[in-house]
Coordinates of N, CA, C and O in Angstrom, one line a residue:
M1 N -42.4 -5.9 -0.8 CA -41.1 -5.7 -1.7 C -41.3 -4.4 -1.3 O -41.8 -3.3 -1.7
S2 N -39.8 -3.9 -1.2 CA -39.2 -2.5 -1.1 C -39.4 -1.9 -2.3 O -38.7 -2.5 -3.7
S3 N -39.6 -0.6 -2.2 CA -39.6 0.2 -4.1 C -38.6 0.8 -4.2 O -38.2 1.0 -5.4
T4 N -36.9 0.0 -3.2 CA -35.7 0.7 -3.7 C -35.5 -0.8 -3.8 O -33.3 -0.2 -3.7
R5 N -36.1 -1.6 -3.9 CA -34.3 -2.7 -4.3 C -33.6 -3.1 -4.8 O -32.8 -3.3 -4.8
D6 N -34.4 -2.6 -6.1 CA -33.1 -2.7 -7.3 C -32.0 -1.4 -7.4 O -30.9 -1.9 -7.7
I7 N -32.7 -0.2 -6.6 CA -31.1 0.3 -5.8 C -30.5 0.3 -4.9 O -28.9 0.8 -5.5
D8 N -30.7 -0.2 -3.8 CA -30.3 -0.4 -3.1 C -29.4 -1.5 -3.3 O -27.8 -2.3 -2.8
N9 N -29.3 -2.6 -4.1 CA -28.7 -3.9 -5.1 C -27.7 -2.9 -5.3 O -26.3 -3.8 -6.4
L10 N -28.3 -2.0 -6.6 CA -26.9 -1.1 -7.6 C -26.3 -0.1 -6.4 O -24.9 -1.0 -6.7
I11 N -26.2 -0.6 -5.4 CA -25.3 0.6 -4.0 C -25.2 -0.5 -3.5 O -23.4 -0.3 -3.1
E12 N -25.0 -2.1 -3.5 CA -24.6 -2.6 -2.8 C -23.2 -3.7 -3.7 O -22.0 -3.4 -3.3
L13 N -23.2 -3.8 -5.0 CA -22.6 -3.8 -6.4 C -21.1 -2.4 -5.9 O -20.4 -2.9 -6.2
M14 N -22.3 -1.6 -6.3 CA -20.7 -0.9 -6.1 C -20.3 -0.6 -5.0 O -18.7 0.1 -5.1
A15 N -20.8 -0.7 -4.4 CA -19.6 -0.9 -3.2 C -19.0 -1.6 -3.1 O -17.5 -1.9 -1.9
K16 N -19.3 -2.9 -4.0 CA -17.6 -3.7 -3.9 C -16.3 -3.3 -4.8 O -15.5 -4.3 -5.0
L17 N -17.0 -2.4 -5.8 CA -16.1 -1.8 -5.8 C -14.5 -1.3 -5.4 O -14.9 -0.1 -4.2
P18 N -13.4 -1.4 -5.8 CA -12.0 -0.9 -5.0 C -12.6 0.9 -4.8 O -12.9 0.9 -6.0
G19 N -12.1 1.2 -3.7 CA -12.2 2.5 -3.1 C -13.5 2.8 -3.3 O -14.0 4.3 -3.1
L20 N -14.5 2.0 -3.5 CA -15.8 2.6 -2.8 C -16.4 1.4 -1.8 O -16.4 0.5 -1.5
G21 N -17.3 2.8 -0.6 CA -17.7 1.6 0.7 C -19.1 2.1 0.4 O -19.3 2.7 -0.1
P22 N -20.2 1.6 1.4 CA -21.0 2.1 1.5 C -21.7 3.3 0.9 O -22.1 3.5 0.4
R23 N -21.2 4.6 2.0 CA -21.5 6.1 1.2 C -21.2 6.3 0.1 O -22.0 7.0 -0.6
S24 N -20.0 5.7 0.3 CA -19.2 6.4 -1.4 C -20.4 5.7 -2.5 O -21.1 6.4 -3.6
A25 N -21.0 5.1 -2.3 CA -21.3 4.0 -3.2 C -23.0 4.9 -3.2 O -23.2 4.7 -4.9
R26 N -23.2 5.3 -2.0 CA -24.7 5.9 -2.6 C -24.2 7.0 -2.8 O -25.9 7.1 -3.4
R27 N -23.5 7.7 -2.4 CA -23.8 9.2 -3.5 C -23.0 9.5 -5.3 O -23.8 9.4 -5.1
A28 N -22.3 8.3 -5.5 CA -22.5 7.8 -6.2 C -23.8 6.8 -6.6 O -24.1 7.7 -8.5
V29 N -24.4 6.2 -6.9 CA -25.9 5.9 -6.8 C -26.4 7.2 -7.2 O -27.6 7.4 -8.3
L30 N -26.5 8.1 -6.5 CA -27.9 8.8 -6.5 C -27.5 10.0 -7.1 O -28.2 10.0 -8.1
H31 N -25.5 10.1 -7.4 CA -25.9 11.5 -8.0 C -25.7 10.9 -10.0 O -26.9 11.3 -10.8
L32 N -25.8 9.2 -9.9 CA -25.6 9.0 -11.5 C -27.5 8.9 -11.8 O -28.0 9.2 -12.7
I33 N -28.5 8.3 -10.3 CA -29.7 8.5 -10.7 C -29.9 9.9 -11.4 O -31.0 10.0 -12.3
R34 N -29.8 11.0 -10.3 CA -30.2 12.3 -11.0 C -29.5 12.4 -12.4 O -30.2 13.7 -13.2
K35 N -28.7 12.5 -12.8 CA -27.9 12.5 -14.0 C -28.0 11.7 -14.8 O -27.1 10.7 -15.6
R36 N -29.6 11.1 -14.8 CA -29.8 9.8 -15.8 C -29.6 9.9 -17.0 O -28.4 8.6 -17.6
A37 N -29.9 10.4 -18.0 CA -29.9 10.8 -19.0 C -28.0 11.1 -20.0 O -27.8 10.6 -20.3
L38 N -27.4 11.8 -19.0 CA -26.3 12.2 -18.8 C -24.9 11.6 -18.3 O -24.4 11.3 -19.3
L39 N -25.2 10.4 -17.6 CA -24.5 9.7 -17.3 C -25.2 8.4 -17.3 O -24.7 7.2 -17.6
L40 N -25.8 7.7 -16.0 CA -26.5 6.5 -15.8 C -26.8 5.3 -17.6 O -26.2 4.7 -17.5
T41 N -27.7 6.2 -18.1 CA -28.4 5.5 -19.2 C -26.8 5.2 -20.0 O -26.3 4.0 -20.2
P42 N -26.0 6.2 -20.3 CA -24.3 6.0 -21.2 C -23.8 4.8 -20.6 O -22.8 3.7 -21.3
L43 N -23.5 4.6 -19.2 CA -22.8 4.2 -18.3 C -23.1 2.9 -18.6 O -22.5 2.1 -18.4
A44 N -24.2 2.7 -17.9 CA -25.6 1.3 -18.2 C -24.6 0.2 -19.3 O -24.6 -0.7 -19.7
D45 N -24.9 1.3 -20.4 CA -25.0 0.8 -22.2 C -23.6 0.6 -22.4 O -23.0 -1.0 -22.7
Q46 N -22.6 1.7 -21.8 CA -21.1 0.7 -21.8 C -20.1 -0.3 -21.2 O -18.7 -1.1 -21.4
I47 N -21.1 -0.5 -20.3 CA -20.6 -1.3 -19.0 C -20.9 -2.8 -19.8 O -20.2 -3.6 -20.0
S48 N -22.9 -2.7 -20.0 CA -23.2 -4.3 -21.1 C -22.0 -3.9 -22.0 O -21.5 -5.4 -22.7
L49 N -21.9 -3.5 -22.8 CA -20.7 -3.3 -24.0 C -19.7 -4.2 -23.9 O -18.8 -4.9 -24.2
V50 N -18.8 -3.2 -22.7 CA -17.7 -4.3 -22.5 C -17.4 -5.9 -21.5 O -16.5 -6.3 -21.6
A51 N -19.1 -6.1 -21.1 CA -18.8 -6.9 -20.6 C -18.9 -8.4 -21.5 O -18.6 -8.9 -21.2
E52 N -20.1 -7.7 -22.9 CA -19.2 -8.5 -24.1 C -18.3 -8.7 -24.5 O -18.1 -9.8 -25.4
T53 N -18.0 -7.8 -24.6 CA -16.3 -7.4 -25.7 C -15.5 -7.7 -24.4 O -13.7 -8.2 -25.9
A54 N -15.0 -7.5 -23.5 CA -13.6 -7.9 -23.5 C -13.1 -8.8 -22.6 O -13.6 -9.4 -22.7
R55 N -11.7 -9.2 -23.2 CA -11.0 -10.3 -23.0 C -9.7 -9.8 -23.4 O -9.3 -8.5 -22.3
E56 N -9.0 -11.2 -22.1 CA -7.1 -10.9 -22.1 C -6.6 -11.1 -23.0 O -6.8 -12.1 -24.2
C57 N -5.5 -10.4 -23.9 CA -4.5 -10.6 -24.9 C -4.5 -11.8 -24.7 O -3.3 -12.6 -23.3
L58 N -4.0 -12.5 -26.0 CA -4.3 -14.0 -25.7 C -2.5 -13.9 -25.5 O -1.3 -15.1 -25.5
N59 N -1.2 -12.8 -26.1 CA -0.3 -12.6 -26.1 C 0.2 -12.3 -24.9 O 1.4 -13.3 -23.9
C60 N -0.2 -11.8 -24.4 CA 0.8 -10.4 -23.0 C -0.1 -10.5 -22.1 O 0.4 -10.1 -20.6
G61 N -1.6 -11.3 -22.0 CA -2.2 -10.7 -20.9 C -3.3 -9.0 -20.7 O -3.5 -9.8 -19.4
N62 N -3.4 -8.6 -21.7 CA -3.3 -6.9 -20.9 C -5.1 -7.2 -21.3 O -5.4 -7.9 -22.0
V63 N -5.8 -6.0 -21.7 CA -7.1 -6.3 -21.2 C -7.0 -5.2 -22.7 O -7.1 -4.3 -23.3
G64 N -8.4 -6.3 -23.7 CA -8.9 -4.8 -24.8 C -10.0 -5.7 -24.7 O -10.2 -6.1 -24.4
T65 N -10.0 -5.3 -26.5 CA -11.3 -6.3 -26.6 C -11.2 -6.9 -27.7 O -11.8 -7.3 -28.6
A66 N -9.7 -6.9 -28.3 CA -10.0 -8.5 -29.2 C -8.9 -9.4 -28.9 O -8.4 -9.3 -27.7
D67 N -8.5 -10.3 -29.1 CA -7.7 -11.6 -29.2 C -6.4 -10.6 -28.6 O -5.6 -11.7 -28.1
I68 N -5.5 -10.3 -29.9 CA -4.6 -9.9 -28.8 C -4.6 -8.3 -29.3 O -5.2 -7.1 -30.4
C69 N -3.7 -7.6 -27.9 CA -4.1 -5.7 -27.8 C -3.5 -4.9 -28.5 O -2.4 -5.4 -29.8
D70 N -3.8 -4.3 -28.9 CA -3.1 -3.4 -29.6 C -1.1 -3.2 -29.4 O -0.6 -2.9 -30.4
I71 N -0.9 -3.0 -28.4 CA 0.4 -3.1 -28.2 C 1.3 -4.0 -28.7 O 2.3 -3.8 -29.0
C72 N 0.6 -4.7 -28.7 CA 1.4 -6.7 -28.9 C 1.1 -6.0 -30.9 O 2.2 -6.9 -31.3
E73 N -0.4 -5.3 -30.8 CA -0.2 -5.7 -32.8 C 0.8 -4.1 -33.4 O 1.3 -4.5 -34.5
S74 N 1.3 -3.4 -32.3 CA 2.4 -2.4 -32.9 C 3.4 -2.8 -32.9 O 4.3 -3.1 -32.3
E75 N 3.6 -2.5 -34.6 CA 5.1 -3.5 -35.4 C 5.9 -2.0 -34.5 O 7.8 -2.3 -33.6
K76 N 5.8 -0.8 -33.8 CA 6.5 -0.1 -33.3 C 7.5 -0.2 -32.1 O 7.7 0.0 -31.4
R77 N 6.6 -0.9 -31.6 CA 6.2 -1.3 -30.0 C 7.2 -3.3 -29.8 O 7.5 -3.7 -29.4
A78 N 7.7 -2.8 -31.2 CA 8.8 -4.4 -31.5 C 10.2 -3.9 -30.7 O 10.5 -4.5 -32.2
T79 N 10.6 -3.6 -30.5 CA 12.0 -2.8 -30.0 C 12.7 -4.3 -29.1 O 14.2 -3.7 -29.3
G80 N 12.4 -5.0 -29.2 CA 13.1 -6.6 -28.2 C 12.8 -6.3 -26.6 O 13.5 -7.1 -26.2
E81 N 12.6 -4.9 -26.4 CA 12.7 -4.9 -24.9 C 10.8 -5.5 -24.3 O 9.4 -5.2 -25.0
L82 N 10.9 -6.3 -22.9 CA 9.8 -7.0 -22.6 C 9.9 -6.9 -21.1 O 10.7 -7.0 -20.7
C83 N 8.6 -5.8 -20.7 CA 8.4 -5.3 -19.3 C 7.3 -6.1 -18.4 O 6.1 -6.9 -19.1
V84 N 8.2 -7.1 -17.2 CA 6.9 -8.2 -17.2 C 6.4 -7.2 -15.8 O 6.9 -6.5 -15.2
V85 N 5.1 -7.3 -15.7 CA 4.0 -7.0 -14.8 C 3.6 -7.4 -13.7 O 3.3 -8.4 -15.0
E86 N 3.1 -7.2 -12.6 CA 2.3 -7.9 -12.2 C 0.6 -8.7 -12.7 O 0.7 -9.3 -13.0
D87 N -0.1 -7.2 -12.8 CA -1.0 -7.2 -13.5 C -1.8 -6.2 -14.6 O -0.8 -5.4 -14.4
V88 N -2.7 -6.4 -14.7 CA -3.3 -5.2 -15.9 C -2.9 -3.5 -15.2 O -2.6 -3.0 -15.9
A89 N -3.1 -3.4 -13.8 CA -3.2 -1.9 -13.0 C -1.6 -1.3 -13.6 O -1.3 -0.7 -13.8
D90 N -0.9 -2.4 -13.4 CA 0.8 -2.2 -13.5 C 0.9 -1.9 -14.8 O 1.9 -0.6 -15.0
L91 N 0.6 -2.7 -15.4 CA 0.3 -1.9 -17.4 C 0.2 -0.4 -17.2 O 0.8 -0.6 -17.8
W92 N -0.6 -0.2 -17.0 CA -1.8 0.6 -17.8 C -1.0 2.1 -16.8 O -0.9 3.2 -17.5
A93 N -0.4 1.6 -15.6 CA 0.6 2.4 -14.6 C 1.8 2.7 -15.9 O 2.1 4.4 -16.0
M94 N 2.2 2.2 -15.9 CA 3.5 2.3 -17.1 C 3.1 3.0 -18.1 O 3.5 3.9 -18.8
E95 N 1.7 2.3 -18.6 CA 1.7 3.0 -19.9 C 1.4 4.5 -20.2 O 1.5 5.7 -20.1
R96 N 0.8 5.2 -18.5 CA 0.8 6.1 -18.2 C 2.1 7.5 -18.1 O 1.7 8.4 -18.6
A97 N 2.5 7.1 -17.7 CA 4.1 7.5 -17.6 C 4.4 7.5 -19.3 O 5.4 8.5 -19.3
A98 N 4.4 6.6 -19.8 CA 4.4 7.2 -21.3 C 6.0 7.5 -21.4 O 6.8 7.6 -22.7
V99 N 6.6 6.7 -20.9 CA 8.3 6.9 -21.0 C 8.5 4.6 -21.8 O 9.5 4.7 -22.5
F100 N 7.7 4.0 -21.7 CA 8.0 2.8 -21.8 C 8.0 2.3 -23.9 O 6.4 2.4 -23.5
K101 N 8.9 1.7 -24.4 CA 8.4 2.2 -26.1 C 7.9 0.6 -26.5 O 8.2 0.3 -27.3
G102 N 8.4 -0.5 -25.7 CA 8.1 -1.9 -25.7 C 7.3 -2.4 -25.6 O 6.2 -1.9 -25.5
R103 N 6.7 -3.9 -25.5 CA 6.2 -4.5 -25.1 C 5.8 -5.3 -23.3 O 7.1 -5.3 -23.1
Y104 N 5.3 -5.9 -22.8 CA 4.5 -6.0 -21.9 C 4.4 -7.6 -21.2 O 4.4 -7.8 -22.8
H105 N 4.2 -8.3 -20.4 CA 3.7 -9.2 -20.3 C 3.3 -9.2 -18.7 O 4.1 -9.0 -18.4
V106 N 2.0 -9.4 -18.5 CA 1.4 -9.7 -17.4 C 1.2 -10.7 -17.1 O 0.4 -11.8 -17.6
L107 N 1.8 -11.6 -15.4 CA 2.5 -12.0 -14.7 C 0.6 -12.3 -14.7 O 0.3 -14.6 -14.5
G108 N -0.1 -11.9 -14.3 CA -1.3 -12.2 -13.1 C -1.5 -12.7 -11.5 O -2.7 -13.2 -11.5
G109 N -0.1 -11.9 -11.0 CA 0.3 -12.4 -10.5 C 1.4 -12.4 -9.5 O 2.1 -12.1 -10.5
T110 N 1.5 -13.0 -8.3 CA 2.7 -13.2 -8.4 C 3.3 -14.6 -7.6 O 2.2 -15.4 -7.0
L111 N 4.1 -15.4 -7.3 CA 4.3 -16.8 -6.6 C 4.3 -16.0 -5.1 O 4.4 -14.9 -4.6
S112 N 4.0 -17.6 -4.5 CA 3.2 -17.3 -2.8 C 2.7 -18.8 -2.4 O 2.5 -19.2 -3.3
A113 N 3.7 -19.5 -1.5 CA 3.4 -20.3 -0.4 C 2.6 -20.6 -0.3 O 1.8 -21.7 -0.6
L114 N 1.9 -19.6 0.6 CA 1.2 -19.2 1.6 C 0.4 -19.5 0.9 O -0.7 -20.0 1.5
D115 N -0.5 -19.1 -0.6 CA -1.5 -19.1 -1.6 C -1.9 -20.0 -2.4 O -2.2 -20.3 -2.9
G116 N -0.4 -21.0 -3.0 CA -0.2 -21.9 -3.4 C -0.6 -21.4 -4.6 O -0.4 -22.3 -5.3
I117 N 0.3 -20.7 -5.2 CA 0.6 -20.2 -6.5 C 1.6 -20.0 -6.7 O 2.7 -19.7 -6.1
G118 N 2.0 -21.0 -7.9 CA 3.0 -21.7 -8.5 C 3.9 -21.0 -9.4 O 2.8 -20.4 -10.3
P119 N 4.6 -21.8 -10.2 CA 4.9 -20.3 -12.4 C 4.5 -21.2 -12.6 O 3.3 -20.4 -13.9
D120 N 3.2 -21.7 -12.9 CA 2.5 -22.6 -14.0 C 1.0 -22.1 -13.4 O 0.1 -22.6 -14.5
D121 N 0.5 -21.4 -12.4 CA -0.6 -20.8 -12.4 C -0.8 -19.4 -12.9 O -1.4 -18.5 -12.7
L122 N 0.9 -19.1 -13.1 CA 1.1 -17.5 -13.5 C 1.4 -17.7 -15.2 O 1.1 -19.0 -15.9
R123 N 1.4 -16.0 -15.6 CA 1.9 -16.5 -17.6 C 3.4 -16.7 -17.4 O 4.0 -16.2 -18.4
I124 N 4.1 -17.8 -16.4 CA 5.3 -17.8 -16.6 C 6.3 -18.6 -17.6 O 7.2 -18.1 -18.5
P125 N 5.5 -19.4 -17.9 CA 5.8 -20.7 -19.4 C 5.5 -19.6 -20.6 O 6.6 -19.9 -21.3
R126 N 4.4 -19.0 -20.1 CA 4.6 -18.1 -21.6 C 5.6 -17.0 -21.6 O 5.8 -16.5 -22.8
L127 N 6.0 -16.6 -21.3 CA 6.9 -15.5 -20.8 C 8.3 -16.5 -21.4 O 9.5 -15.7 -22.3
R128 N 8.6 -18.3 -21.0 CA 9.9 -18.2 -21.4 C 10.0 -18.5 -23.2 O 10.7 -18.3 -24.0
N129 N 8.5 -18.5 -23.3 CA 8.3 -19.2 -24.9 C 8.2 -17.5 -25.9 O 8.7 -18.0 -26.8
R130 N 8.0 -16.9 -25.3 CA 8.0 -15.3 -25.9 C 9.5 -15.3 -26.5 O 9.9 -14.3 -27.1
V131 N 10.1 -15.4 -24.4 CA 11.7 -15.0 -24.8 C 12.6 -15.9 -26.0 O 13.1 -15.3 -26.9
E132 N 12.6 -16.4 -27.2 CA 12.5 -18.0 -27.1 C 11.9 -17.4 -29.0 O 12.4 -17.1 -29.6
S133 N 10.7 -17.1 -28.7 CA 9.6 -16.9 -29.9 C 9.8 -15.1 -30.7 O 9.6 -15.1 -32.2
E134 N 9.9 -14.5 -30.1 CA 9.5 -12.7 -30.4 C 11.2 -12.1 -30.7 O 11.3 -10.9 -30.4
G135 N 12.1 -12.5 -30.3 CA 13.2 -12.1 -30.7 C 13.8 -11.0 -29.5 O 14.0 -9.6 -29.5
I136 N 13.4 -11.3 -27.5 CA 13.5 -10.1 -27.1 C 15.0 -10.6 -26.5 O 15.6 -11.2 -26.5
T137 N 14.9 -9.2 -26.4 CA 17.1 -8.9 -26.2 C 17.1 -8.3 -24.2 O 17.9 -8.7 -24.2
E138 N 15.9 -7.8 -24.1 CA 15.8 -7.7 -23.1 C 14.3 -8.2 -21.9 O 13.6 -7.1 -22.4
V139 N 14.2 -8.1 -20.6 CA 13.4 -8.1 -19.9 C 13.5 -7.0 -18.3 O 14.6 -7.8 -18.0
I140 N 12.3 -6.5 -18.5 CA 12.6 -5.6 -17.9 C 11.5 -6.0 -16.7 O 10.3 -6.0 -16.8
L141 N 11.4 -6.2 -15.1 CA 11.5 -6.8 -14.5 C 10.5 -5.9 -13.0 O 11.4 -5.1 -12.8
A142 N 9.3 -4.9 -13.5 CA 8.4 -4.0 -13.0 C 7.7 -5.0 -12.1 O 6.7 -4.4 -12.2
L143 N 8.2 -5.8 -11.2 CA 7.2 -5.6 -9.8 C 7.7 -5.2 -9.1 O 8.4 -4.7 -8.7
N144 N 6.1 -5.7 -8.1 CA 6.3 -4.7 -6.9 C 7.5 -5.0 -6.0 O 7.5 -5.9 -6.2
A145 N 7.7 -4.1 -5.3 CA 8.9 -4.4 -4.5 C 7.7 -4.9 -2.7 O 8.1 -4.4 -1.2
T146 N 7.4 -6.6 -3.1 CA 7.2 -6.7 -2.2 C 7.5 -8.3 -1.6 O 8.2 -8.4 -2.6
V147 N 7.5 -9.7 -0.8 CA 8.7 -10.2 -0.4 C 7.8 -11.1 -1.7 O 9.0 -11.8 -2.2
D148 N 6.8 -11.7 -2.5 CA 6.5 -12.5 -3.2 C 6.9 -11.7 -4.2 O 6.7 -12.0 -5.2
G149 N 6.7 -10.3 -4.7 CA 7.2 -9.5 -6.0 C 8.5 -10.1 -6.1 O 9.2 -10.4 -7.0
Q150 N 9.2 -9.9 -4.5 CA 10.9 -10.4 -5.3 C 11.0 -11.4 -5.4 O 12.2 -12.0 -6.4
T151 N 10.7 -12.4 -4.6 CA 10.5 -13.9 -5.0 C 10.5 -14.1 -6.6 O 11.5 -14.8 -7.1
T152 N 9.2 -13.5 -6.9 CA 9.1 -14.1 -8.8 C 9.8 -13.3 -9.0 O 10.2 -13.7 -10.6
A153 N 10.6 -12.4 -8.7 CA 11.8 -11.4 -9.8 C 12.8 -12.6 -10.3 O 13.2 -13.3 -10.5
H154 N 13.1 -12.8 -8.6 CA 14.5 -13.9 -8.1 C 13.5 -15.1 -9.1 O 15.1 -15.8 -9.8
Y155 N 13.2 -15.9 -9.2 CA 12.5 -17.2 -9.7 C 12.6 -17.2 -11.7 O 13.6 -17.9 -12.8
I156 N 12.2 -16.2 -12.4 CA 11.9 -15.6 -13.2 C 13.2 -14.9 -14.0 O 14.2 -15.9 -15.1
A157 N 14.6 -14.4 -13.0 CA 15.7 -14.2 -12.7 C 16.3 -15.4 -13.6 O 17.4 -15.5 -14.6
E158 N 16.4 -16.4 -12.4 CA 17.1 -18.0 -12.7 C 16.0 -18.7 -13.9 O 17.2 -19.2 -15.0
Q159 N 15.4 -18.9 -15.1 CA 14.9 -19.0 -15.3 C 14.9 -18.5 -16.6 O 15.4 -19.7 -17.9
L160 N 15.6 -17.9 -16.8 CA 15.7 -16.4 -18.2 C 17.4 -16.1 -18.4 O 17.9 -15.4 -19.5
E161 N 17.6 -17.0 -17.1 CA 19.5 -16.5 -17.4 C 20.2 -17.0 -18.2 O 19.8 -18.3 -19.1
G162 N 21.2 -15.9 -18.8 CA 21.7 -16.6 -19.6 C 21.0 -17.1 -20.9 O 21.6 -16.7 -22.6
Q163 N 19.4 -16.5 -20.9 CA 19.2 -16.2 -22.6 C 19.1 -14.8 -22.8 O 19.0 -14.8 -24.2
V164 N 18.8 -14.0 -21.9 CA 18.6 -12.6 -22.3 C 19.1 -12.0 -21.2 O 19.4 -12.3 -20.4
R165 N 19.2 -10.0 -21.4 CA 19.9 -9.3 -20.9 C 18.7 -9.1 -19.7 O 17.2 -9.0 -19.9
L166 N 18.5 -9.3 -18.4 CA 17.6 -9.4 -17.3 C 18.0 -7.8 -16.4 O 19.2 -7.0 -15.9
T167 N 17.0 -6.5 -16.2 CA 16.8 -5.7 -15.2 C 15.8 -5.5 -14.9 O 14.6 -5.8 -14.8
S168 N 15.8 -4.7 -13.8 CA 14.6 -4.3 -13.1 C 14.2 -2.6 -12.9 O 15.7 -2.0 -12.7
L169 N 13.3 -2.6 -12.7 CA 13.7 -1.1 -12.1 C 14.1 -0.3 -10.5 O 14.0 -1.7 -9.8
A170 N 14.5 0.8 -11.0 CA 15.0 0.9 -10.1 C 14.5 1.2 -8.7 O 13.1 1.9 -8.8
Q171 N 14.5 0.9 -6.9 CA 13.6 0.9 -6.1 C 14.9 2.0 -4.9 O 15.7 2.5 -5.0
G172 N 13.9 3.0 -4.3 CA 14.4 3.6 -3.3 C 13.7 4.9 -3.3 O 12.9 5.2 -3.3
V173 N 13.7 6.2 -3.3 CA 13.9 7.9 -2.5 C 12.8 7.9 -3.7 O 13.1 8.3 -5.2
P174 N 11.5 7.9 -3.5 CA 10.4 8.5 -4.3 C 11.1 10.1 -4.9 O 11.4 10.8 -3.5
I175 N 11.4 10.8 -6.4 CA 11.0 12.0 -6.6 C 10.1 13.2 -5.6 O 8.7 12.5 -5.1
G176 N 10.9 14.1 -5.1 CA 10.3 14.4 -3.4 C 9.3 13.8 -2.6 O 9.1 14.7 -1.5
G177 N 10.1 12.8 -2.1 CA 10.5 12.2 -1.0 C 10.9 12.7 0.6 O 12.4 13.3 -0.1
E178 N 10.8 12.6 1.5 CA 11.5 13.2 2.5 C 12.1 11.7 3.2 O 11.1 10.8 3.6
L179 N 13.6 11.5 3.7 CA 14.1 10.3 4.3 C 13.1 9.9 5.2 O 13.0 8.8 6.0
D180 N 12.2 10.7 6.5 CA 11.4 10.7 7.9 C 10.3 10.3 7.2 O 10.1 9.1 8.0
Y181 N 10.0 10.2 6.4 CA 8.6 9.8 6.2 C 8.8 8.4 5.2 O 8.0 7.6 5.6
L182 N 9.9 7.8 4.9 CA 10.3 6.7 4.2 C 10.3 5.3 4.9 O 11.0 5.3 6.4
D183 N 10.4 4.6 4.5 CA 10.4 2.6 5.8 C 11.6 2.4 5.9 O 11.9 2.9 4.8
D184 N 12.2 2.0 6.6 CA 13.7 1.3 6.3 C 14.3 0.3 5.1 O 15.2 0.4 4.5
G185 N 12.7 -0.4 4.3 CA 13.2 -1.0 3.7 C 13.6 -0.5 2.3 O 14.2 -0.1 1.1
T186 N 12.5 0.6 2.0 CA 13.3 1.5 1.1 C 14.5 2.5 1.1 O 15.4 2.7 0.2
I187 N 14.7 3.0 2.7 CA 15.8 3.4 2.3 C 16.8 2.8 2.2 O 17.8 2.8 1.5
T188 N 17.1 1.2 2.8 CA 18.0 0.3 2.3 C 18.2 -0.3 0.8 O 19.2 -0.2 0.1
A189 N 16.6 0.2 0.1 CA 17.3 -0.1 -0.9 C 17.3 1.4 -1.9 O 18.6 0.7 -3.3
A190 N 17.5 2.0 -1.4 CA 18.1 3.5 -1.8 C 19.1 3.5 -2.1 O 20.3 4.2 -3.2
L191 N 20.2 3.4 -0.6 CA 21.6 3.1 -0.4 C 22.5 2.2 -1.5 O 22.9 2.3 -1.6
R192 N 21.6 1.3 -0.8 CA 22.4 0.2 -2.4 C 22.1 0.3 -3.8 O 22.6 -0.2 -4.1
A193 N 21.4 1.5 -4.8 CA 20.8 1.3 -5.7 C 21.5 2.5 -5.4 O 21.6 3.3 -6.8
R194 N 22.2 3.2 -5.1 CA 23.5 4.7 -5.2 C 24.2 4.3 -6.4 O 24.8 3.2 -7.0
K195 N 24.0 5.7 -7.0 CA 24.7 5.6 -7.9 C 26.4 7.1 -8.2 O 25.6 7.9 -7.0
E196 N 26.8 7.1 -9.3 CA 27.3 8.3 -9.3 C 27.6 9.8 -9.8 O 26.4 9.4 -10.1
L197 N 27.5 10.5 -8.8 CA 27.1 11.7 -9.0 C 28.2 12.4 -10.5 O 29.2 12.2 -10.5

């Protein structure tokens, strides 16, 4: 039996995290072991706590430690605007920008015929219910500019047409972006979404 089996197992688990491969995981685990009291023990305690308490918000699909997340509970966020995102990482990215003051709806993915993912596999029926029951005046489709993301956006737009104002995030040239480095799809979207100066 190896004297480092538990450490090797930890490295294997860490290597499964996004952005970490085996080498990065080894460095991270070694650093945690060296800083055991400062990092490893508090991290282990926090991971254990989150494993017990983390859950999806029953209303929007955000991740938190209560059945209804803070965003859905906040009366200040009841603006009538509902931002639809693919997953929780997208919601968190929107929150980091700190410009959207409404509520969110996490779909849990995108429609994909190839993967057999249909509307009922996502939170699209729940979205329709929220639009009807929460006095939603605008649905902002903040889905990724992929084929599946755009297919999902079109499907949702068809489902909600005439019930609510539908908008989407602008697409095109990012701030600081140079045309030479952009793909054809981004340049096309930017040209089509041009505006008056």
